[in-house]
Tab-separated table of C-alpha atoms and ligand atoms in Angstrom:
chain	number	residue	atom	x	y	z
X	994	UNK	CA	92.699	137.448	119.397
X	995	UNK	CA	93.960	140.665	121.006
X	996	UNK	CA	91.716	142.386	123.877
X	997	UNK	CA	90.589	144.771	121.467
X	998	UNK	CA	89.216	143.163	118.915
X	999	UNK	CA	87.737	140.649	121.690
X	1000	UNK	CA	85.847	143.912	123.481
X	1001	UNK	CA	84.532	144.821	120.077
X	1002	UNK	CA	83.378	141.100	119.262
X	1003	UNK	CA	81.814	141.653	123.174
X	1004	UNK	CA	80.130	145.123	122.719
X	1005	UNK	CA	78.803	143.883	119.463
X	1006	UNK	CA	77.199	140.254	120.811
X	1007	UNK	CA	79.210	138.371	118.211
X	1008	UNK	CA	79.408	138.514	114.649
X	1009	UNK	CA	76.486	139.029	112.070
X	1010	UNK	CA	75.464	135.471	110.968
X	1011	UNK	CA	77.038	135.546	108.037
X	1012	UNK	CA	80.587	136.288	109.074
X	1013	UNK	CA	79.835	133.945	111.991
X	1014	UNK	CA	79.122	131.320	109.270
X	1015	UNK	CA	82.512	132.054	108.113
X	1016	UNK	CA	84.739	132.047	111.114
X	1017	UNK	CA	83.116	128.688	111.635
X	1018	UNK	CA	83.857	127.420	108.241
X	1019	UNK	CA	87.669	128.688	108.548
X	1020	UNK	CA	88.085	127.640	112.051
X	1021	UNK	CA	86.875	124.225	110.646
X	1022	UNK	CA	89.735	122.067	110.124
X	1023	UNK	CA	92.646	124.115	111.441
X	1024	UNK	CA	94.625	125.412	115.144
X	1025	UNK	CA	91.932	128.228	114.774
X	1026	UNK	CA	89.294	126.059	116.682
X	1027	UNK	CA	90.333	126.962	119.831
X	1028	UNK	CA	90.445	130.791	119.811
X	1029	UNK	CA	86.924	130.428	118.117
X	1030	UNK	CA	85.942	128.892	121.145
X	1031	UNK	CA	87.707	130.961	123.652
X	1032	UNK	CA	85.958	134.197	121.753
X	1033	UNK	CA	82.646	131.831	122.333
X	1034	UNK	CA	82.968	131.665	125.784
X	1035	UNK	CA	83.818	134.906	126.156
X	1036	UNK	CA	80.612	136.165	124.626
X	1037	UNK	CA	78.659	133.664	126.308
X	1038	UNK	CA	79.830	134.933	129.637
X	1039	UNK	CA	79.149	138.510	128.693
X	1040	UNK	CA	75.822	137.658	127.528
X	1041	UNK	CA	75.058	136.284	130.802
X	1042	UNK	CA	76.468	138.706	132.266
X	1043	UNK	CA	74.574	141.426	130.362
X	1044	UNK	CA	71.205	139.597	130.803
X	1045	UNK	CA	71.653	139.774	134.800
X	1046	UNK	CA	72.133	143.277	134.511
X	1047	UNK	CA	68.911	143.864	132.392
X	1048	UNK	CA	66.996	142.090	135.100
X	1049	UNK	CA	67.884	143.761	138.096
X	1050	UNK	CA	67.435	147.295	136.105
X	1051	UNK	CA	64.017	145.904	135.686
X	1052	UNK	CA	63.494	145.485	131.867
X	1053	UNK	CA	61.385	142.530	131.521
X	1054	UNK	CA	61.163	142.433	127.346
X	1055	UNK	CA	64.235	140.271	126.407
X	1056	UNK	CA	64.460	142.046	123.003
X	1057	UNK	CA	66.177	145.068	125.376
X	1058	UNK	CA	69.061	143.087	125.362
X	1059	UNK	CA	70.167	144.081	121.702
X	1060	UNK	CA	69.461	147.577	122.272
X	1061	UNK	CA	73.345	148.312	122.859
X	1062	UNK	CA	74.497	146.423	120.328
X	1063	UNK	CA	77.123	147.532	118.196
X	1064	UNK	CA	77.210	146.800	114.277
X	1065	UNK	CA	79.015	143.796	113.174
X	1066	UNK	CA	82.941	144.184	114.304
X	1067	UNK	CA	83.874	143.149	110.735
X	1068	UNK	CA	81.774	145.124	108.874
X	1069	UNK	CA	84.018	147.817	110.107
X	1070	UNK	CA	87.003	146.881	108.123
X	1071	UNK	CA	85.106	145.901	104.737
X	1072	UNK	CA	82.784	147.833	103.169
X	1073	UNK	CA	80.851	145.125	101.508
X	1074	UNK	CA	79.148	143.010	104.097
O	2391	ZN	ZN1	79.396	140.711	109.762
């Protein structure tokens, strides 16, 4: 849960939905529910965020949104996904 891994989780709009699927499972049943759900918030509020921005720079098509998106933070440190 250090700042940079939280920036990359940010730049990338969350996890692919598999490793999502896993966080979820992992974070299940242990003290690791509540940085999944800090790192939830956070990318809610940067979604938001990001979505305000898109409208006042005039892009109208929501799938613009994803157009900055970085690959899947965890991808970067496996090389299976
Ligand atoms: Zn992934």
């Amino acid at each position: 849960m250090d700042p940079t891994s939280r920036s990359e989780i940010r730049e990338a709009f969350g996890y692919c939905r598999k490793h999502t699927q896993q966080l979820i499972e992992a974070a299940k049943n242990t003290n690791q529910r509540l940085s999944a759900s800090i790192v939830a918030e956070d990318l809610a509020n940067h979604f938001i965020k990001h979505s305000k921005k898109l409208l006042k720079s005039g892009i109208k098509s929501g799938t613009g949104i994803f157009k900055t998106r970085k690959s899947c933070p965890i991808y970067k440190y496996y090389d299976k996904h």
